[in-house]
Short mmCIF file of C-alpha atoms and ligand atoms in Angstrom, two decimals:
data_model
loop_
_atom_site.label_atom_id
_atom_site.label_comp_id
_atom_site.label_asym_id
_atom_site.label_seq_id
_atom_site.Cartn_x
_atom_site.Cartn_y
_atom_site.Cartn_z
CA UNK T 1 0.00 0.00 0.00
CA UNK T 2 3.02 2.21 0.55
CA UNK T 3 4.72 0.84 -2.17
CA UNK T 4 7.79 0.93 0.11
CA UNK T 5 10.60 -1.54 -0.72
CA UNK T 6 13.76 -2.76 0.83
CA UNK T 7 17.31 -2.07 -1.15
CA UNK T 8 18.56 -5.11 -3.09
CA UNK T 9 22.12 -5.80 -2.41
CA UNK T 10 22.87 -3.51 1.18
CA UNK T 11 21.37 -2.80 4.52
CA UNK T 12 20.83 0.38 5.74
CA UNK T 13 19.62 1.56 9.48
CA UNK T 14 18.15 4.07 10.77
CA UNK T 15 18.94 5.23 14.57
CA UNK T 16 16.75 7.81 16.46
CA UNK T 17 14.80 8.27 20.29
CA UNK T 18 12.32 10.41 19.74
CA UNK T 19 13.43 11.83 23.81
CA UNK T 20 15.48 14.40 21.56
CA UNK T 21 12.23 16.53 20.59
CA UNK T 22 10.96 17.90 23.56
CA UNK T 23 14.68 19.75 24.30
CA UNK T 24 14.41 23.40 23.85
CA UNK T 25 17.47 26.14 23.23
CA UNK T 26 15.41 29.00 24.07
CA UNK T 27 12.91 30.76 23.00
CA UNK T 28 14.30 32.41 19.68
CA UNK T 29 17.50 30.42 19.57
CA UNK T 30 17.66 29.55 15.91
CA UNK T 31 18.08 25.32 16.45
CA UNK T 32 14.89 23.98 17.21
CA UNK T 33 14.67 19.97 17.93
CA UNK T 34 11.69 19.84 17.29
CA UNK T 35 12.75 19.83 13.24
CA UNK T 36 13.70 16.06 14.32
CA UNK T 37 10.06 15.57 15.11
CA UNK T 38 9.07 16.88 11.64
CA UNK T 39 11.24 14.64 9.88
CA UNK T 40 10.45 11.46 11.83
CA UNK T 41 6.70 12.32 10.50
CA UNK T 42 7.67 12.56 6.93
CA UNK T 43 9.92 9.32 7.26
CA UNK T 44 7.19 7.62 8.98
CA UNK T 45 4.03 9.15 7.02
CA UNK T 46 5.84 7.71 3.78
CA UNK T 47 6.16 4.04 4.84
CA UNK T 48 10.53 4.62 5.53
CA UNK T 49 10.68 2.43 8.35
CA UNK T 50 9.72 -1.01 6.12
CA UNK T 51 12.79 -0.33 4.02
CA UNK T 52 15.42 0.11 6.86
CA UNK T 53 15.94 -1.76 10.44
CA UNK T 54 15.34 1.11 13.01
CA UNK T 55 16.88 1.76 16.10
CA UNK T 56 15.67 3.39 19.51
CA UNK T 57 19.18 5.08 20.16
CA UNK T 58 21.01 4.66 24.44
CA UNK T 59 22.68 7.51 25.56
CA UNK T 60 26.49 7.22 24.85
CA UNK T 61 28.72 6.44 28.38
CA UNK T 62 31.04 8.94 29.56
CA UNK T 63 33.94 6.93 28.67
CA UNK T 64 32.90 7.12 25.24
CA UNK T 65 32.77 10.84 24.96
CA UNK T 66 36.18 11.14 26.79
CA UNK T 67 37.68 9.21 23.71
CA UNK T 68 38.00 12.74 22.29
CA UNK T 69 36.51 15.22 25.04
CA UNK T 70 38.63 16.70 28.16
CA UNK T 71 37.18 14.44 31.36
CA UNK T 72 36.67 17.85 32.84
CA UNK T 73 34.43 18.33 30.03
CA UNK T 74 32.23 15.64 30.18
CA UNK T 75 31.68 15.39 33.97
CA UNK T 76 30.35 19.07 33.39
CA UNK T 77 27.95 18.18 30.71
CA UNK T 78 26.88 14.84 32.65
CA UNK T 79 25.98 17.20 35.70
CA UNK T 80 25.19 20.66 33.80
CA UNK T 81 21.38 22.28 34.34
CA UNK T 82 19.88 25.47 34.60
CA UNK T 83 19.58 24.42 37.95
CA UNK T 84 23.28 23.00 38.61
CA UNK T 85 25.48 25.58 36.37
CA UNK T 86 25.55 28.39 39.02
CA UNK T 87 27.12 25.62 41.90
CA UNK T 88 29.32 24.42 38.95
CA UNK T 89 30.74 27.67 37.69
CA UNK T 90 32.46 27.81 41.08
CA UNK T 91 34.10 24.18 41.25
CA UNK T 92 37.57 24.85 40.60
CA UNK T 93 38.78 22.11 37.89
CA UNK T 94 35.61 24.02 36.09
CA UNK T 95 36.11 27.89 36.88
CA UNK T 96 39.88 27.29 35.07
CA UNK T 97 37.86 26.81 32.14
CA UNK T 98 35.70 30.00 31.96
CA UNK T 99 37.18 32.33 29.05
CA UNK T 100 38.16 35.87 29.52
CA UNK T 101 36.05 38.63 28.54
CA UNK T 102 36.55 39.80 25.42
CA UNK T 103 34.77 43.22 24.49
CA UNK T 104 32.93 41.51 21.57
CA UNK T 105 31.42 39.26 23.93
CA UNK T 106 27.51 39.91 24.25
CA UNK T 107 26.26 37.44 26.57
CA UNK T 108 28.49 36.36 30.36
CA UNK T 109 30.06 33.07 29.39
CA UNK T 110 31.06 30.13 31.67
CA UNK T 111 33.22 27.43 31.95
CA UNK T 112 33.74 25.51 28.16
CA UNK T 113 31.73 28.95 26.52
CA UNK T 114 28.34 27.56 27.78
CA UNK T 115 26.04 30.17 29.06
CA UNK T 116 22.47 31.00 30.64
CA UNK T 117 22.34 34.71 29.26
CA UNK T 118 20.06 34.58 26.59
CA UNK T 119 21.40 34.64 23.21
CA UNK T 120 23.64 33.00 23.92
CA UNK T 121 24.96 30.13 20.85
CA UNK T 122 25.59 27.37 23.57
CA UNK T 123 22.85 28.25 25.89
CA UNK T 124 22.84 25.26 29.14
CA UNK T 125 18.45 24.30 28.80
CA UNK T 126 16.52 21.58 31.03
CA UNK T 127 17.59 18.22 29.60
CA UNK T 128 20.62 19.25 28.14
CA UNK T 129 22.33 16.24 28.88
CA UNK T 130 19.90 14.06 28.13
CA UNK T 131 19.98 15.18 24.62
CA UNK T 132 23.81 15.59 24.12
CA UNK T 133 24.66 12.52 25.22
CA UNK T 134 21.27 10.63 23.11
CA UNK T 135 22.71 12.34 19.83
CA UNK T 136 26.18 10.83 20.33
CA UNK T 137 24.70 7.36 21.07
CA UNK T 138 22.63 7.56 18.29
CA UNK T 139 25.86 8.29 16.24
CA UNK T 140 27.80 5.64 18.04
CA UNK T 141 25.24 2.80 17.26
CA UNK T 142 25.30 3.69 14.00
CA UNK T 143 28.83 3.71 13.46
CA UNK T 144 28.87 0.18 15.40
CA UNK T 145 26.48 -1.61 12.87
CA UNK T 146 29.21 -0.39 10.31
CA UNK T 147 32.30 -1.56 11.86
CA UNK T 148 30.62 -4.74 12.43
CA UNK T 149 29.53 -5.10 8.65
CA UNK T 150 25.92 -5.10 10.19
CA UNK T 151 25.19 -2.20 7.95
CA UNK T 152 25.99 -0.85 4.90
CA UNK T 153 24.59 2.83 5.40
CA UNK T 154 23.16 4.26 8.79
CA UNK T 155 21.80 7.20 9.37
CA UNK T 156 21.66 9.45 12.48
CA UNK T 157 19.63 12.52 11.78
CA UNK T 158 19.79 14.31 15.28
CA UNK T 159 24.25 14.22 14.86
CA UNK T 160 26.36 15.84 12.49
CA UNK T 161 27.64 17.92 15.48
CA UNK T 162 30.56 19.46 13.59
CA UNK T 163 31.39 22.77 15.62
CA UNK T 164 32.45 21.16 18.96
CA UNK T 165 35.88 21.10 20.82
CA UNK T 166 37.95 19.00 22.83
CA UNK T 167 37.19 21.61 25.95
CA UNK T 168 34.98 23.84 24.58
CA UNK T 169 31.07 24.05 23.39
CA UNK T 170 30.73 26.08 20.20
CA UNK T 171 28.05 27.06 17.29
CA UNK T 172 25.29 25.44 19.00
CA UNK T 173 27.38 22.16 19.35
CA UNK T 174 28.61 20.54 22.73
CA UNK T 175 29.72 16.94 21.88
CA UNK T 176 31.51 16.20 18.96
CA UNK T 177 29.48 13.39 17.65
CA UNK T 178 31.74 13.04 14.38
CA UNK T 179 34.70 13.08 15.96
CA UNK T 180 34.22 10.11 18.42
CA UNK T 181 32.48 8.35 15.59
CA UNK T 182 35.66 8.72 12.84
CA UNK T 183 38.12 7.38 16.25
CA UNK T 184 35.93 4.25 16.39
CA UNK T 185 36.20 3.68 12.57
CA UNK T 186 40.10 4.36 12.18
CA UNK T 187 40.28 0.72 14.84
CA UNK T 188 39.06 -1.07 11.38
CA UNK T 189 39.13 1.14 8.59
CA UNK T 190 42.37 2.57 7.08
CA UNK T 191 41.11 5.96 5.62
CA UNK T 192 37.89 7.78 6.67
CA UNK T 193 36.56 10.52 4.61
CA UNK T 194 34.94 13.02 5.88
CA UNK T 195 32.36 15.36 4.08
CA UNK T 196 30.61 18.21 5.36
CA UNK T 197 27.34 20.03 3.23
CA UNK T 198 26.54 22.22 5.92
CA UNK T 199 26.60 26.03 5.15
CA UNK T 200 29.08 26.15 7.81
CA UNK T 201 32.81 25.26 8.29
CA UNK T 202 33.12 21.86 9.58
CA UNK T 203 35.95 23.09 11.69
CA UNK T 204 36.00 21.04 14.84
CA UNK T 205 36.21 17.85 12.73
CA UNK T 206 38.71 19.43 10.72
CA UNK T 207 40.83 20.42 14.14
CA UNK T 208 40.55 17.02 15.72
CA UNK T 209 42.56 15.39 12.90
CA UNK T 210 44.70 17.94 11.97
CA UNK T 211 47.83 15.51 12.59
CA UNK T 212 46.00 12.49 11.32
CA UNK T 213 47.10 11.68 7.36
CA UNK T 214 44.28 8.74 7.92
CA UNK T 215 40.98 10.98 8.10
CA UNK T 216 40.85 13.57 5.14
CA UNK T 217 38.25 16.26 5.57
CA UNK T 218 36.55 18.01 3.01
CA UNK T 219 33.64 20.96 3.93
CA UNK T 220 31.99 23.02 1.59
CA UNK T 221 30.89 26.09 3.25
CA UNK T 222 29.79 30.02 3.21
CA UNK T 223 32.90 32.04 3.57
CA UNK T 224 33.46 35.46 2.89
CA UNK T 225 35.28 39.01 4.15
CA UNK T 226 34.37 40.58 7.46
CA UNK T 227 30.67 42.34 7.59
CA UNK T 228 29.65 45.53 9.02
CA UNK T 229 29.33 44.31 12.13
CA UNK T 230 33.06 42.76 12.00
CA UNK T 231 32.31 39.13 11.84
CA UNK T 232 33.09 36.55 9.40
CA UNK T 233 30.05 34.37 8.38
CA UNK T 234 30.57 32.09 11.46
CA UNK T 235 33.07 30.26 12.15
CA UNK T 236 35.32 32.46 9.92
CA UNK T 237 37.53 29.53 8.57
CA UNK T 238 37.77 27.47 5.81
CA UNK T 239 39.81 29.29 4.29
CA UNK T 240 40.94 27.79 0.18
CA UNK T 241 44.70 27.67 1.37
CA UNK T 242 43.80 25.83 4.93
CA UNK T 243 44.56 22.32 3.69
CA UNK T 244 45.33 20.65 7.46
CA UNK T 245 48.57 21.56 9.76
CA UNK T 246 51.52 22.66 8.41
CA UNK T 247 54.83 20.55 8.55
CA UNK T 248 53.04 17.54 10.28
CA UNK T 249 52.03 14.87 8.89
CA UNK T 250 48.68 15.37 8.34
CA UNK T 251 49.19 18.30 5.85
CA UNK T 252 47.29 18.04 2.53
CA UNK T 253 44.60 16.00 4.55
CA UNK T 254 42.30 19.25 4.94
CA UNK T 255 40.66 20.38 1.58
CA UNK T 256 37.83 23.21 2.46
CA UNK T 257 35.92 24.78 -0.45
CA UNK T 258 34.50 28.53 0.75
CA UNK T 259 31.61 29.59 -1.48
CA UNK T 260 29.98 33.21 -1.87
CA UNK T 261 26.56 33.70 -1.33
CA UNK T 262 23.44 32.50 -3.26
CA UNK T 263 25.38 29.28 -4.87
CA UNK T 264 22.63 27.36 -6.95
CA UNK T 265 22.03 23.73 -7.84
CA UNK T 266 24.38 23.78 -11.33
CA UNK T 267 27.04 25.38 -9.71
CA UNK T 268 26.90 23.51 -6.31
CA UNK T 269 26.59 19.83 -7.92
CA UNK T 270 29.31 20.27 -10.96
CA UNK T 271 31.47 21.96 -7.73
CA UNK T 272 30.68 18.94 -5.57
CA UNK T 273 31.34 16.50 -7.88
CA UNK T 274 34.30 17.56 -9.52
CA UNK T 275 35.79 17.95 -6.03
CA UNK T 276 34.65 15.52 -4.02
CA UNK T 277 35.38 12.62 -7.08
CA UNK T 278 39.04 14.00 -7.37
CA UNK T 279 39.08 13.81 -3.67
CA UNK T 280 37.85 9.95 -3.20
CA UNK T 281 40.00 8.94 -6.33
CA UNK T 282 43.28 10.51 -5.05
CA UNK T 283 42.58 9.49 -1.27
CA UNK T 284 40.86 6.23 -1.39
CA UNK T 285 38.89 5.82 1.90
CA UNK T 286 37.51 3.02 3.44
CA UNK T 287 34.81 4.38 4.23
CA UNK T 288 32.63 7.70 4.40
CA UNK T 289 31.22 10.39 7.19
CA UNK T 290 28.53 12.69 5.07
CA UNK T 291 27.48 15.52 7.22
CA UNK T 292 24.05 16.37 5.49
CA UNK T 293 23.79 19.77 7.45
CA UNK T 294 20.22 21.18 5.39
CA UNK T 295 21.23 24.81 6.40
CA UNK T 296 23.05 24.96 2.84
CA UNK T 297 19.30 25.05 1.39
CA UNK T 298 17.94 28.03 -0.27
CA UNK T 299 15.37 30.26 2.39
CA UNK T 300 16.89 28.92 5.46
CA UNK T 301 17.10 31.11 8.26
CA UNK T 302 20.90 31.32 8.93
CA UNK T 303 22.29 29.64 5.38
CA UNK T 304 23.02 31.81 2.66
CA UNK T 305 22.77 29.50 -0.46
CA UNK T 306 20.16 28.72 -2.86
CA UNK T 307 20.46 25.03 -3.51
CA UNK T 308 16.57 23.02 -3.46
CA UNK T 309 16.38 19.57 -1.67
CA UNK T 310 16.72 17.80 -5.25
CA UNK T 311 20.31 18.93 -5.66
CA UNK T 312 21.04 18.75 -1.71
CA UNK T 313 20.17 14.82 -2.25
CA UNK T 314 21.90 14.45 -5.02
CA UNK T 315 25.62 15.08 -2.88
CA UNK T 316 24.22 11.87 -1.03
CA UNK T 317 23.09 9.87 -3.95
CA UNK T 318 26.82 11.02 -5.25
CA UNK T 319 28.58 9.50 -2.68
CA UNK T 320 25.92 6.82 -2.10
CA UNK T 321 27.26 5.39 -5.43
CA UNK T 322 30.94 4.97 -3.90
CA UNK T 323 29.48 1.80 -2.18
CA UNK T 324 31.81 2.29 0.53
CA UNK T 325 30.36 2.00 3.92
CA UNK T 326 28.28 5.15 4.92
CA UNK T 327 27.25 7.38 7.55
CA UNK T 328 24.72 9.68 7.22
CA UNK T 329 24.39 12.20 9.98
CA UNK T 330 22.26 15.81 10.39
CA UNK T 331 23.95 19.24 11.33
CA UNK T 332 22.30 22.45 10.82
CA UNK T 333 19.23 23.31 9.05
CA UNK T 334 17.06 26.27 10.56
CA UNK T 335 13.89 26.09 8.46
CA UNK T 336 12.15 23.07 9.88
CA UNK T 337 9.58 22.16 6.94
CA UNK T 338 12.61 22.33 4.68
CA UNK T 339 14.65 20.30 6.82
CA UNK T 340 12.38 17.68 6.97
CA UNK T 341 11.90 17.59 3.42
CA UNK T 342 15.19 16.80 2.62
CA UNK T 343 16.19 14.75 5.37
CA UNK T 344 13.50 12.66 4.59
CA UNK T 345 14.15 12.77 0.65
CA UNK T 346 17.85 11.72 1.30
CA UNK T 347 16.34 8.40 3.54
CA UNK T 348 14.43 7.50 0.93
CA UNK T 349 17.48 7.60 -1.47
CA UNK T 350 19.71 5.56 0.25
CA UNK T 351 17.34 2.37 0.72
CA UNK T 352 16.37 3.17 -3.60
CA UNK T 353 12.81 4.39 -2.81
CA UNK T 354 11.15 7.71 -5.12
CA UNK T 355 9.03 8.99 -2.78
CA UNK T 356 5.63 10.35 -4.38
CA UNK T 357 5.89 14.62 -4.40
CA UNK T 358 2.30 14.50 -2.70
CA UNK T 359 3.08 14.65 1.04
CA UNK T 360 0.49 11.81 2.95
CA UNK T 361 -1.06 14.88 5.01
CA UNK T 362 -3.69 12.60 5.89
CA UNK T 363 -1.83 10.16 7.92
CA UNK T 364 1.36 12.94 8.96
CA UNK T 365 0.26 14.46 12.97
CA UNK T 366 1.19 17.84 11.57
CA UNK T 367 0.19 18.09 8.17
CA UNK T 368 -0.41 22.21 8.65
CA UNK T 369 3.52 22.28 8.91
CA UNK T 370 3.56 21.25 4.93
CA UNK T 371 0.30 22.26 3.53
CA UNK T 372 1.05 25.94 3.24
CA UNK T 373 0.50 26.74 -0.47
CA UNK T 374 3.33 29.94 -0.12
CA UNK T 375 5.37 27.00 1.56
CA UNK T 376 5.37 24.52 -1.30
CA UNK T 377 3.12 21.60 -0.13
CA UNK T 378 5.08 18.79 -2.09
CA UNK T 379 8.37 17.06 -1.01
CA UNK T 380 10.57 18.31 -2.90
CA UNK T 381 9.75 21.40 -4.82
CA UNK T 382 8.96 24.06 -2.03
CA UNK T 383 9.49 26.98 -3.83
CA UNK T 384 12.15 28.51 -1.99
CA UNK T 385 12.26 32.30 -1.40
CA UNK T 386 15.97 33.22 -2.84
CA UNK T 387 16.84 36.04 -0.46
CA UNK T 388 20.92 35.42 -0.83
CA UNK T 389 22.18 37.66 -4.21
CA UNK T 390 24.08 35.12 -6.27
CA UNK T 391 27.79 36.38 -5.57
CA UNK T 392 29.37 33.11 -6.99
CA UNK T 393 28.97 35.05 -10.65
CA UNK T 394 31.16 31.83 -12.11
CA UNK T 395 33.32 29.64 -9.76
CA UNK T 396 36.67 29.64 -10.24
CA UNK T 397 36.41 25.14 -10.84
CA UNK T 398 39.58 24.87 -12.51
CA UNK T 399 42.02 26.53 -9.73
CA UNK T 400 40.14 24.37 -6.65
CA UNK T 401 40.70 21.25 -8.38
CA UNK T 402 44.04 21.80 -9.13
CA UNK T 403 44.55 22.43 -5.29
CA UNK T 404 44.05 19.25 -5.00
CA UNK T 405 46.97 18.14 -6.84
CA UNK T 406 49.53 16.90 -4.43
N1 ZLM L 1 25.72 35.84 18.68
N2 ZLM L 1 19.02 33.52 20.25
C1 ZLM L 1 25.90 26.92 13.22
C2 ZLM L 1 26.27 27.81 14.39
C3 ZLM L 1 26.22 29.28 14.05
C4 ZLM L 1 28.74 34.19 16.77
C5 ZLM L 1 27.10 36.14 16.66
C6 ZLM L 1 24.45 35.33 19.21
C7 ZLM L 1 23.33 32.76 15.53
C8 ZLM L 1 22.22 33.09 16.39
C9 ZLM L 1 21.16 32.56 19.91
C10 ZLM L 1 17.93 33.77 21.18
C11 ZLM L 1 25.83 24.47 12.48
C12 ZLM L 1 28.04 33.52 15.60
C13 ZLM L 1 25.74 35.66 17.21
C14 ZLM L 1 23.23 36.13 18.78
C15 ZLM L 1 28.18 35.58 18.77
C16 ZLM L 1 25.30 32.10 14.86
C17 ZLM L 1 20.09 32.84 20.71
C18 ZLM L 1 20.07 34.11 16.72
C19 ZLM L 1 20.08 33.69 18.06
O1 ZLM L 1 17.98 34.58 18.55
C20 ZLM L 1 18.96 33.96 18.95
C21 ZLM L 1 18.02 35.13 21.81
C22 ZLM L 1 21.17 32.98 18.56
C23 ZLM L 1 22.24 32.69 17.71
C24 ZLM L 1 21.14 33.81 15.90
N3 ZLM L 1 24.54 32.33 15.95
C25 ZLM L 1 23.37 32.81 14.14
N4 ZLM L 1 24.61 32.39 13.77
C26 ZLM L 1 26.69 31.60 14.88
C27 ZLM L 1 26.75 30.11 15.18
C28 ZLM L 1 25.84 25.46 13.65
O2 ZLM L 1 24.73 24.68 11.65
O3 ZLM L 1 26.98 24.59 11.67
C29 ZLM L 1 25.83 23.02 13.00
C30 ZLM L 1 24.69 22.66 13.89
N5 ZLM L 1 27.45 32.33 15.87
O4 ZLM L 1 27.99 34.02 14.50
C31 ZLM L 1 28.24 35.38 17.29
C32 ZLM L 1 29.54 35.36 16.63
C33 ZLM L 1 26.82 35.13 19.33
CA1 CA L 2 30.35 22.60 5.49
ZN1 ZN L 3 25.49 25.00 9.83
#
């Protein structure tokens, strides 16, 4: 009746707890959970779940975390409320890690740049820890049915948790979900690659492996000259010439493509695949980390390119066709109908299913969140509002692939 089917020749699975939803930033903050909730409606409402084995992800251990995060760290963000963080702030091993003022700063930080003020981008909200430490089991699990050859893709929607340090929250991320995952494949893989699709710079990935020739990353982001304000579109590297630390081994292991505003689907996709092909053919990995971050699609609320769900999916039907095992994780994405479009879409391409453009409003608990007719009410042809000028005029392809000559 759905017309649903299961792949024919690999296994994919899908690992989510639906605890994550409820969690709220704040009341403006610009990530909203509840965009999870959205997309397990879509992936549910169109039958998904009888072409993948699904998983109700366990929070991750704090052993597992401290495989990349300073102890200090995670004991905070095991113990860390609304309620707890004043107490906290003054415990010593903590209060070493509270950053100094700097006069840019708009909100009071604390220990590891978390923060109650409002506005805060790493604001500490009830249940924090409950969902940082869900979205890295989810992640976790996933990566084990790889490992073990259980799976051939897996997908983790609520991860992709690029921004975050060894000590230090940042960009609305606290664990580094990537990270921990790419240290548990390098015990059985040789080379992990790592792609990000984000809008942003996937710089805490990037960071983490800086000395490691064995992961290679490769973001695509926004990047562009100080604004009037004097910031960088956030984080403010990524720079063409940053290709991973200098005079270690792990230089030439970095590749980061920075892209002007208003990039559209031709440009994006002959970009994407010229790069990303060169990359897999001169590097080789064993296996692949896509960060599917859907704040890269056009009318998003922070992003500031133009790119519609069809060509978003097509990056992960692109690397889909590698074969190699897969992860498939989330990031940003701050318009929630659009998010769910595409996460959904991309689901449906890796287990081989076309999903029908008519959205099953009558069987979806929030079909008002996809019937708006100024919205788009189909899957994958909202028309998008294209409020980022197209400053990419014509990308300079030739000179980025022959970065990657070396
Ligand atoms: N101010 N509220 C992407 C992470 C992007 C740093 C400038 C905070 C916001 C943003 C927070 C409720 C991923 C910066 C921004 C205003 C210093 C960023 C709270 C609106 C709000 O209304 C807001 C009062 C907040 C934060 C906007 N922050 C927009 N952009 C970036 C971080 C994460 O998508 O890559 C992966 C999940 N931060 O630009 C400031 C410099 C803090
Ligand atoms: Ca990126
Ligand atoms: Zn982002």
């Amino acid at each position: 009746e759905h017309g649903i089917t299961r792949p024919k020749g690999h296994k994919v699975s899908f690992h989510y707890n639906s605890r994550v939803e409820d969690m709220h930033f704040g009341k403006t903050h610009p990530m909203k959970p509840w965009r999870l909730t959205l997309t397990k409606h879509l992936v549910l409402g169109y039958g998904l779940q009888y072409a993948m084995d699904t998983y109700e992800a366990v929070a991750a251990g704090k052993d597992q975390v401290r495989a990349f995060h300073d102890p200090d760290y995670v004991d905070f963000l095991a113990e860390v409320s609304p309620d707890t963080f004043p107490a906290l702030c003054e415990v010593e091993r903590y209060a070493a890690h509270i950053p100094e003022r700097t006069p840019q700063d708009t909100v009071d930080l604390g220990p590891f740049n978390l923060s109650t003020s409002p506005g805060a981008d790493c604001p500490v909200f009830d249940g924090m820890s409950t969902y940082l430490f869900l979205y890295t089991g989810a992640t976790l699990a996933a990566t084990n049915q790889l490992v073990t050859g259980q799976s051939d893709v897996a997908i983790n929607w609520s991860g992709g948790l690029h921004h975050a340090h060894k000590s230090e929250a940042s960009g609305f991320c606290y664990i580094n979900d990537i990270v921990l995952s790419i240290i548990d494949m390098l015990r059985v893989y040789p080379r992990v690659l790592y792609i990000d699709i984000d809008v942003h710079h996937g710089d805490g990935v990037e960071e983490a492996f800086q000395r490691q020739p064995r992961v290679m990353t490769l973001s695509y982001h926004r990047y562009g000259p100080y604004d009037e304000t004097g910031h960088r579109f956030f984080p403010g590297s990524g720079h063409l010439n940053d290709v991973g630390l200098k005079g270690t081994v792990g230089e030439h292991f970095a590749l980061n493509v920075p892209i002007a505003s208003g990039i559209d689907d031709r440009q994006y996709t002959t970009l994407f695949q010229s790069v990303t092909g060169r990359a897999i053919e001169a590097f080789k990995p064993s296996a692949i980390v896509l960060q599917c971050g859907a704040d890269s699609l056009g009318g998003d609320r922070l992003g500031q390119f133009n790119l519609n769900i069809k060509a978003h999916g097509e990056c992960v039907a692109f690397v889909k066709k590698t074969r190699l095992p897969l992860l498939i994780l989330g990031g940003g994405g701050y318009t929630a109908r659009n998010v769910a479009r595409a996460w959904c879409h991309e689901t449906a391409l890796t287990t081989d299913n076309t999903l029908p453009e008519k959205i099953p409003l009558d069987i979806i608990p929030r079909p008002e969140a996809f019937s708006r007719k100024s919205h788009g009410n189909g899957l994958l042809f909202p028309p998008f509002p294209r409020t980022h000028p197209n400053d990419c005029k014509d990308i300079d392809l030739e000179f980025m692939i022959k970065k990657l000559d070396h």
